[in-house]
């Protein structure tokens, strides 16, 4: 069925930010169920003014981080895309995976700090940055760094978790006994929470693009180091 649904017919989109071997996850404010605390990536549903999935993802990121000023000129080319077809809505969810550079990470870190002074019930207008006309309330409590390998293990273990006809329920049950340790970007303190069930299903069997974004750079650096050592040894022996 998914082969006949165009990617332009998507339900929602977002950003999975990574930095130096970590994924950056949000503790979202759950208005309907305040006692439910979970980690999740930053994203949301499409709005009519969004030109495409990338526009939706960027608008959601700006709104959820409180309007940070990013230089996004190179982001489209740097992103890796995860596309998941939702059998219930018969639409796509599209996640853009982006490895932050040091300057971008500092912007996110500063935005996270400023989120702490945004009252939960205050509506804000970011239309000049997003093109969206509807004001938004605060959605994110705080941001956390989760080691990519721990994220990988969480999803791998879920992939081996018993399957029922409803994978979303499977993810919720899995989250009752499995958690992730996130390091607060402000204090460094550890918070232990499950990954939101929807995110767990979304990234199941799709975690390689996330892990590889940062680690490809590491492998490249190691390769260059080995090459330099080899050249040095050759010159020395010559």
PDB file of C-alpha atoms in Angstrom:
ATOM      1  CA  UNK A   1       0.000   0.000   0.000  1.00  0.00           C
ATOM      2  CA  UNK A   2       2.814   2.452   0.899  1.00  0.00           C
ATOM      3  CA  UNK A   3       4.210   2.177  -2.642  1.00  0.00           C
ATOM      4  CA  UNK A   4       1.129   3.990  -3.956  1.00  0.00           C
ATOM      5  CA  UNK A   5       1.187   6.895  -1.507  1.00  0.00           C
ATOM      6  CA  UNK A   6       3.471   9.792  -2.521  1.00  0.00           C
ATOM      7  CA  UNK A   7       5.959  11.106   0.052  1.00  0.00           C
ATOM      8  CA  UNK A   8       4.377  14.533  -0.380  1.00  0.00           C
ATOM      9  CA  UNK A   9       1.292  13.102   1.352  1.00  0.00           C
ATOM     10  CA  UNK A  10       2.852  13.197   4.789  1.00  0.00           C
ATOM     11  CA  UNK A  11       1.228  13.548   8.193  1.00  0.00           C
ATOM     12  CA  UNK A  12       4.076  15.078  10.146  1.00  0.00           C
ATOM     13  CA  UNK A  13       7.793  15.781  10.192  1.00  0.00           C
ATOM     14  CA  UNK A  14      10.571  16.699  12.573  1.00  0.00           C
ATOM     15  CA  UNK A  15      14.270  16.865  13.352  1.00  0.00           C
ATOM     16  CA  UNK A  16      16.443  14.352  15.143  1.00  0.00           C
ATOM     17  CA  UNK A  17      19.471  16.408  16.160  1.00  0.00           C
ATOM     18  CA  UNK A  18      22.761  14.659  16.918  1.00  0.00           C
ATOM     19  CA  UNK A  19      26.009  15.965  18.348  1.00  0.00           C
ATOM     20  CA  UNK A  20      29.347  14.273  18.971  1.00  0.00           C
ATOM     21  CA  UNK A  21      28.012  10.742  19.470  1.00  0.00           C
ATOM     22  CA  UNK A  22      24.727  11.746  21.126  1.00  0.00           C
ATOM     23  CA  UNK A  23      21.129  12.200  20.049  1.00  0.00           C
ATOM     24  CA  UNK A  24      19.332  15.228  21.453  1.00  0.00           C
ATOM     25  CA  UNK A  25      15.922  14.304  22.830  1.00  0.00           C
ATOM     26  CA  UNK A  26      13.250  16.466  24.409  1.00  0.00           C
ATOM     27  CA  UNK A  27      11.210  15.940  27.514  1.00  0.00           C
ATOM     28  CA  UNK A  28       7.894  17.155  26.142  1.00  0.00           C
ATOM     29  CA  UNK A  29       5.206  18.802  28.245  1.00  0.00           C
ATOM     30  CA  UNK A  30       2.199  16.480  28.255  1.00  0.00           C
ATOM     31  CA  UNK A  31      -0.833  18.733  28.718  1.00  0.00           C
ATOM     32  CA  UNK A  32      -3.399  15.898  28.732  1.00  0.00           C
ATOM     33  CA  UNK A  33      -1.402  13.568  30.995  1.00  0.00           C
ATOM     34  CA  UNK A  34       1.036  15.656  33.102  1.00  0.00           C
ATOM     35  CA  UNK A  35       2.258  12.585  34.984  1.00  0.00           C
ATOM     36  CA  UNK A  36       3.471  10.913  31.763  1.00  0.00           C
ATOM     37  CA  UNK A  37       7.112  11.803  31.183  1.00  0.00           C
ATOM     38  CA  UNK A  38       8.951  10.544  28.101  1.00  0.00           C
ATOM     39  CA  UNK A  39      11.800  11.411  25.764  1.00  0.00           C
ATOM     40  CA  UNK A  40      11.058  12.144  22.120  1.00  0.00           C
ATOM     41  CA  UNK A  41      12.441  13.848  19.057  1.00  0.00           C
ATOM     42  CA  UNK A  42      11.268  17.333  18.062  1.00  0.00           C
ATOM     43  CA  UNK A  43       8.516  17.376  15.456  1.00  0.00           C
ATOM     44  CA  UNK A  44       4.821  17.653  14.831  1.00  0.00           C
ATOM     45  CA  UNK A  45       1.964  17.646  12.355  1.00  0.00           C
ATOM     46  CA  UNK A  46       1.856  19.375   9.019  1.00  0.00           C
ATOM     47  CA  UNK A  47       0.123  22.746   8.704  1.00  0.00           C
ATOM     48  CA  UNK A  48      -1.418  24.165   5.521  1.00  0.00           C
ATOM     49  CA  UNK A  49       1.262  26.871   5.213  1.00  0.00           C
ATOM     50  CA  UNK A  50       4.118  24.314   5.232  1.00  0.00           C
ATOM     51  CA  UNK A  51       5.617  23.979   1.750  1.00  0.00           C
ATOM     52  CA  UNK A  52       7.009  20.476   2.339  1.00  0.00           C
ATOM     53  CA  UNK A  53       8.185  18.059   5.044  1.00  0.00           C
ATOM     54  CA  UNK A  54      11.427  19.945   5.564  1.00  0.00           C
ATOM     55  CA  UNK A  55       9.461  23.174   6.142  1.00  0.00           C
ATOM     56  CA  UNK A  56       7.266  21.370   8.669  1.00  0.00           C
ATOM     57  CA  UNK A  57      10.291  19.970  10.486  1.00  0.00           C
ATOM     58  CA  UNK A  58      12.047  23.334  10.614  1.00  0.00           C
ATOM     59  CA  UNK A  59       8.940  25.173  11.791  1.00  0.00           C
ATOM     60  CA  UNK A  60       8.397  22.610  14.549  1.00  0.00           C
ATOM     61  CA  UNK A  61      12.025  22.896  15.656  1.00  0.00           C
ATOM     62  CA  UNK A  62      11.864  26.697  15.804  1.00  0.00           C
ATOM     63  CA  UNK A  63       8.599  26.660  17.741  1.00  0.00           C
ATOM     64  CA  UNK A  64       9.674  23.982  20.198  1.00  0.00           C
ATOM     65  CA  UNK A  65      13.038  25.644  20.891  1.00  0.00           C
ATOM     66  CA  UNK A  66      11.503  29.083  21.381  1.00  0.00           C
ATOM     67  CA  UNK A  67      12.574  30.831  18.179  1.00  0.00           C
ATOM     68  CA  UNK A  68      16.355  30.350  17.881  1.00  0.00           C
ATOM     69  CA  UNK A  69      18.093  32.009  14.904  1.00  0.00           C
ATOM     70  CA  UNK A  70      19.796  29.270  12.891  1.00  0.00           C
ATOM     71  CA  UNK A  71      21.767  29.642   9.683  1.00  0.00           C
ATOM     72  CA  UNK A  72      20.004  26.815   7.836  1.00  0.00           C
ATOM     73  CA  UNK A  73      21.500  27.374   4.368  1.00  0.00           C
ATOM     74  CA  UNK A  74      23.321  24.005   4.315  1.00  0.00           C
ATOM     75  CA  UNK A  75      20.827  21.959   6.322  1.00  0.00           C
ATOM     76  CA  UNK A  76      18.925  20.330   3.467  1.00  0.00           C
ATOM     77  CA  UNK A  77      22.116  18.897   2.006  1.00  0.00           C
ATOM     78  CA  UNK A  78      23.438  17.780   5.393  1.00  0.00           C
ATOM     79  CA  UNK A  79      20.280  15.982   6.531  1.00  0.00           C
ATOM     80  CA  UNK A  80      19.679  12.273   6.299  1.00  0.00           C
ATOM     81  CA  UNK A  81      16.007  11.420   5.959  1.00  0.00           C
ATOM     82  CA  UNK A  82      14.002   8.700   7.662  1.00  0.00           C
ATOM     83  CA  UNK A  83      10.643   8.007   6.010  1.00  0.00           C
ATOM     84  CA  UNK A  84       8.091   5.790   7.743  1.00  0.00           C
ATOM     85  CA  UNK A  85       4.660   4.900   6.370  1.00  0.00           C
ATOM     86  CA  UNK A  86       1.880   4.899   8.948  1.00  0.00           C
ATOM     87  CA  UNK A  87      -0.633   2.104   8.240  1.00  0.00           C
ATOM     88  CA  UNK A  88      -3.340   3.740  10.392  1.00  0.00           C
ATOM     89  CA  UNK A  89      -3.345   7.207   8.825  1.00  0.00           C
ATOM     90  CA  UNK A  90      -2.000   5.911   5.487  1.00  0.00           C
ATOM     91  CA  UNK A  91       0.386   8.843   5.438  1.00  0.00           C
ATOM     92  CA  UNK A  92       4.122   9.335   5.869  1.00  0.00           C
ATOM     93  CA  UNK A  93       6.121  10.543   8.867  1.00  0.00           C
ATOM     94  CA  UNK A  94       9.390  12.126   7.782  1.00  0.00           C
ATOM     95  CA  UNK A  95      12.292  12.743  10.145  1.00  0.00           C
ATOM     96  CA  UNK A  96      15.370  14.762   9.203  1.00  0.00           C
ATOM     97  CA  UNK A  97      18.543  13.655  11.003  1.00  0.00           C
ATOM     98  CA  UNK A  98      21.072  16.468  11.387  1.00  0.00           C
ATOM     99  CA  UNK A  99      24.515  16.395  12.990  1.00  0.00           C
ATOM    100  CA  UNK A 100      25.077  19.787  14.608  1.00  0.00           C
ATOM    101  CA  UNK A 101      28.384  21.603  14.372  1.00  0.00           C
ATOM    102  CA  UNK A 102      29.791  23.292  17.473  1.00  0.00           C
ATOM    103  CA  UNK A 103      28.236  26.694  16.737  1.00  0.00           C
ATOM    104  CA  UNK A 104      24.800  25.179  16.115  1.00  0.00           C
ATOM    105  CA  UNK A 105      25.035  23.129  19.285  1.00  0.00           C
ATOM    106  CA  UNK A 106      25.703  26.301  21.294  1.00  0.00           C
ATOM    107  CA  UNK A 107      22.552  27.874  19.779  1.00  0.00           C
ATOM    108  CA  UNK A 108      20.491  24.830  20.810  1.00  0.00           C
ATOM    109  CA  UNK A 109      22.097  24.839  24.258  1.00  0.00           C
ATOM    110  CA  UNK A 110      21.252  28.531  24.725  1.00  0.00           C
ATOM    111  CA  UNK A 111      17.690  27.957  23.486  1.00  0.00           C
ATOM    112  CA  UNK A 112      17.294  25.141  26.003  1.00  0.00           C
ATOM    113  CA  UNK A 113      18.348  27.511  28.778  1.00  0.00           C
ATOM    114  CA  UNK A 114      15.883  30.181  27.649  1.00  0.00           C
ATOM    115  CA  UNK A 115      13.048  27.630  27.555  1.00  0.00           C
ATOM    116  CA  UNK A 116      13.207  27.529  31.345  1.00  0.00           C
ATOM    117  CA  UNK A 117      11.826  31.081  31.555  1.00  0.00           C
ATOM    118  CA  UNK A 118       8.923  30.453  29.126  1.00  0.00           C
ATOM    119  CA  UNK A 119       5.710  30.057  31.197  1.00  0.00           C
ATOM    120  CA  UNK A 120       3.812  26.887  30.336  1.00  0.00           C
ATOM    121  CA  UNK A 121       0.553  28.706  29.572  1.00  0.00           C
ATOM    122  CA  UNK A 122       2.040  31.591  27.545  1.00  0.00           C
ATOM    123  CA  UNK A 123       1.243  31.654  23.810  1.00  0.00           C
ATOM    124  CA  UNK A 124       3.966  32.937  21.465  1.00  0.00           C
ATOM    125  CA  UNK A 125       3.917  34.022  17.829  1.00  0.00           C
ATOM    126  CA  UNK A 126       6.779  32.784  15.620  1.00  0.00           C
ATOM    127  CA  UNK A 127       5.073  33.520  12.302  1.00  0.00           C
ATOM    128  CA  UNK A 128       7.948  35.703  11.071  1.00  0.00           C
ATOM    129  CA  UNK A 129      10.281  32.708  11.372  1.00  0.00           C
ATOM    130  CA  UNK A 130       7.939  29.886  10.331  1.00  0.00           C
ATOM    131  CA  UNK A 131       5.215  31.385   8.137  1.00  0.00           C
ATOM    132  CA  UNK A 132       2.641  29.790  10.428  1.00  0.00           C
ATOM    133  CA  UNK A 133      -0.135  32.054  11.681  1.00  0.00           C
ATOM    134  CA  UNK A 134      -1.158  30.132  14.818  1.00  0.00           C
ATOM    135  CA  UNK A 135       0.564  31.086  18.103  1.00  0.00           C
ATOM    136  CA  UNK A 136       1.989  28.189  20.106  1.00  0.00           C
ATOM    137  CA  UNK A 137       2.418  27.319  23.742  1.00  0.00           C
ATOM    138  CA  UNK A 138       5.559  25.875  25.300  1.00  0.00           C
ATOM    139  CA  UNK A 139       5.993  22.235  24.254  1.00  0.00           C
ATOM    140  CA  UNK A 140       9.405  21.215  25.567  1.00  0.00           C
ATOM    141  CA  UNK A 141      10.432  21.052  29.214  1.00  0.00           C
ATOM    142  CA  UNK A 142      14.149  20.541  28.573  1.00  0.00           C
ATOM    143  CA  UNK A 143      16.650  18.878  26.229  1.00  0.00           C
ATOM    144  CA  UNK A 144      18.857  15.900  26.989  1.00  0.00           C
ATOM    145  CA  UNK A 145      21.869  14.208  25.439  1.00  0.00           C
ATOM    146  CA  UNK A 146      21.481  10.454  25.020  1.00  0.00           C
ATOM    147  CA  UNK A 147      24.518   8.451  23.833  1.00  0.00           C
ATOM    148  CA  UNK A 148      23.806   7.108  20.366  1.00  0.00           C
ATOM    149  CA  UNK A 149      24.884   3.594  21.239  1.00  0.00           C
ATOM    150  CA  UNK A 150      22.422   3.544  24.150  1.00  0.00           C
ATOM    151  CA  UNK A 151      19.706   4.776  21.799  1.00  0.00           C
ATOM    152  CA  UNK A 152      20.713   2.057  19.333  1.00  0.00           C
ATOM    153  CA  UNK A 153      20.509  -0.610  22.056  1.00  0.00           C
ATOM    154  CA  UNK A 154      17.084   0.592  23.181  1.00  0.00           C
ATOM    155  CA  UNK A 155      15.705   0.235  19.663  1.00  0.00           C
ATOM    156  CA  UNK A 156      17.507  -3.044  18.992  1.00  0.00           C
ATOM    157  CA  UNK A 157      16.018  -4.579  22.116  1.00  0.00           C
ATOM    158  CA  UNK A 158      12.570  -3.340  21.113  1.00  0.00           C
ATOM    159  CA  UNK A 159      13.044  -4.918  17.699  1.00  0.00           C
ATOM    160  CA  UNK A 160      13.422  -8.247  19.519  1.00  0.00           C
ATOM    161  CA  UNK A 161      10.421  -7.558  21.759  1.00  0.00           C
ATOM    162  CA  UNK A 162       7.383  -9.851  21.214  1.00  0.00           C
ATOM    163  CA  UNK A 163       5.060  -8.573  18.489  1.00  0.00           C
ATOM    164  CA  UNK A 164       1.309  -8.229  18.617  1.00  0.00           C
ATOM    165  CA  UNK A 165      -1.058  -6.874  15.985  1.00  0.00           C
ATOM    166  CA  UNK A 166      -0.626  -3.405  17.492  1.00  0.00           C
ATOM    167  CA  UNK A 167       3.051  -2.369  17.538  1.00  0.00           C
ATOM    168  CA  UNK A 168       2.205   0.914  19.280  1.00  0.00           C
ATOM    169  CA  UNK A 169       0.861  -0.975  22.269  1.00  0.00           C
ATOM    170  CA  UNK A 170       3.991  -3.129  22.161  1.00  0.00           C
ATOM    171  CA  UNK A 171       6.110   0.021  22.421  1.00  0.00           C
ATOM    172  CA  UNK A 172       4.113   1.333  25.374  1.00  0.00           C
ATOM    173  CA  UNK A 173       4.507  -1.970  27.200  1.00  0.00           C
ATOM    174  CA  UNK A 174       8.207  -2.042  26.353  1.00  0.00           C
ATOM    175  CA  UNK A 175       8.625   1.457  27.792  1.00  0.00           C
ATOM    176  CA  UNK A 176       7.294   0.343  31.163  1.00  0.00           C
ATOM    177  CA  UNK A 177      10.408  -1.744  31.785  1.00  0.00           C
ATOM    178  CA  UNK A 178      13.005  -0.096  29.526  1.00  0.00           C
ATOM    179  CA  UNK A 179      14.422   3.398  29.781  1.00  0.00           C
ATOM    180  CA  UNK A 180      17.099   5.746  28.469  1.00  0.00           C
ATOM    181  CA  UNK A 181      19.519   7.845  30.518  1.00  0.00           C
ATOM    182  CA  UNK A 182      19.557  11.433  29.278  1.00  0.00           C
ATOM    183  CA  UNK A 183      22.113  14.022  30.390  1.00  0.00           C
ATOM    184  CA  UNK A 184      20.577  17.460  30.922  1.00  0.00           C
ATOM    185  CA  UNK A 185      22.178  20.000  28.578  1.00  0.00           C
ATOM    186  CA  UNK A 186      22.005  22.623  31.344  1.00  0.00           C
ATOM    187  CA  UNK A 187      23.134  20.826  34.495  1.00  0.00           C
ATOM    188  CA  UNK A 188      24.530  17.510  33.249  1.00  0.00           C
ATOM    189  CA  UNK A 189      22.215  15.690  35.645  1.00  0.00           C
ATOM    190  CA  UNK A 190      20.838  12.332  34.516  1.00  0.00           C
ATOM    191  CA  UNK A 191      17.146  11.826  33.885  1.00  0.00           C
ATOM    192  CA  UNK A 192      15.869   8.313  33.216  1.00  0.00           C
ATOM    193  CA  UNK A 193      12.794   8.046  31.002  1.00  0.00           C
ATOM    194  CA  UNK A 194      11.360   5.757  28.310  1.00  0.00           C
ATOM    195  CA  UNK A 195      11.238   6.814  24.688  1.00  0.00           C
ATOM    196  CA  UNK A 196       7.724   7.791  23.612  1.00  0.00           C
ATOM    197  CA  UNK A 197       5.961   4.796  22.096  1.00  0.00           C
ATOM    198  CA  UNK A 198       5.297   6.556  18.804  1.00  0.00           C
ATOM    199  CA  UNK A 199       9.007   7.403  18.482  1.00  0.00           C
ATOM    200  CA  UNK A 200      10.006   3.848  19.358  1.00  0.00           C
ATOM    201  CA  UNK A 201       7.860   2.475  16.538  1.00  0.00           C
ATOM    202  CA  UNK A 202       8.982   5.249  14.198  1.00  0.00           C
ATOM    203  CA  UNK A 203      12.679   4.493  14.595  1.00  0.00           C
ATOM    204  CA  UNK A 204      12.446   0.704  14.826  1.00  0.00           C
ATOM    205  CA  UNK A 205      14.542  -0.735  11.972  1.00  0.00           C
ATOM    206  CA  UNK A 206      15.457   2.863  11.042  1.00  0.00           C
ATOM    207  CA  UNK A 207      18.224   3.610  13.539  1.00  0.00           C
ATOM    208  CA  UNK A 208      21.231   3.095  11.228  1.00  0.00           C
ATOM    209  CA  UNK A 209      20.955   6.555   9.622  1.00  0.00           C
ATOM    210  CA  UNK A 210      20.907   8.133  13.090  1.00  0.00           C
ATOM    211  CA  UNK A 211      23.932   6.293  14.436  1.00  0.00           C
ATOM    212  CA  UNK A 212      25.923   6.630  11.240  1.00  0.00           C
ATOM    213  CA  UNK A 213      25.697  10.435  11.009  1.00  0.00           C
ATOM    214  CA  UNK A 214      28.254  11.031  13.735  1.00  0.00           C
ATOM    215  CA  UNK A 215      30.159   7.788  13.483  1.00  0.00           C
ATOM    216  CA  UNK A 216      30.883   8.179   9.779  1.00  0.00           C
ATOM    217  CA  UNK A 217      32.843  11.275  10.725  1.00  0.00           C
ATOM    218  CA  UNK A 218      34.741   9.324  13.352  1.00  0.00           C
ATOM    219  CA  UNK A 219      35.564   6.551  10.904  1.00  0.00           C
ATOM    220  CA  UNK A 220      36.730   9.143   8.366  1.00  0.00           C
ATOM    221  CA  UNK A 221      38.973  10.770  10.962  1.00  0.00           C
ATOM    222  CA  UNK A 222      40.457   7.400  11.929  1.00  0.00           C
ATOM    223  CA  UNK A 223      41.019   6.595   8.269  1.00  0.00           C
ATOM    224  CA  UNK A 224      42.856   9.863   7.691  1.00  0.00           C
ATOM    225  CA  UNK A 225      44.975   9.251  10.782  1.00  0.00           C
ATOM    226  CA  UNK A 226      45.951   5.770   9.591  1.00  0.00           C
ATOM    227  CA  UNK A 227      46.733   7.180   6.148  1.00  0.00           C
ATOM    228  CA  UNK A 228      48.935   9.895   7.645  1.00  0.00           C
ATOM    229  CA  UNK A 229      50.810   7.344   9.755  1.00  0.00           C
ATOM    230  CA  UNK A 230      51.318   5.167   6.683  1.00  0.00           C
ATOM    231  CA  UNK A 231      52.654   8.051   4.638  1.00  0.00           C
ATOM    232  CA  UNK A 232      54.964   9.075   7.459  1.00  0.00           C
ATOM    233  CA  UNK A 233      56.268   5.549   7.806  1.00  0.00           C
ATOM    234  CA  UNK A 234      56.851   5.303   4.035  1.00  0.00           C
ATOM    235  CA  UNK A 235      58.787   8.577   3.973  1.00  0.00           C
ATOM    236  CA  UNK A 236      60.805   7.537   7.000  1.00  0.00           C
ATOM    237  CA  UNK A 237      61.726   4.176   5.471  1.00  0.00           C
ATOM    238  CA  UNK A 238      62.583   5.850   2.171  1.00  0.00           C
TER     239      UNK A 238
END
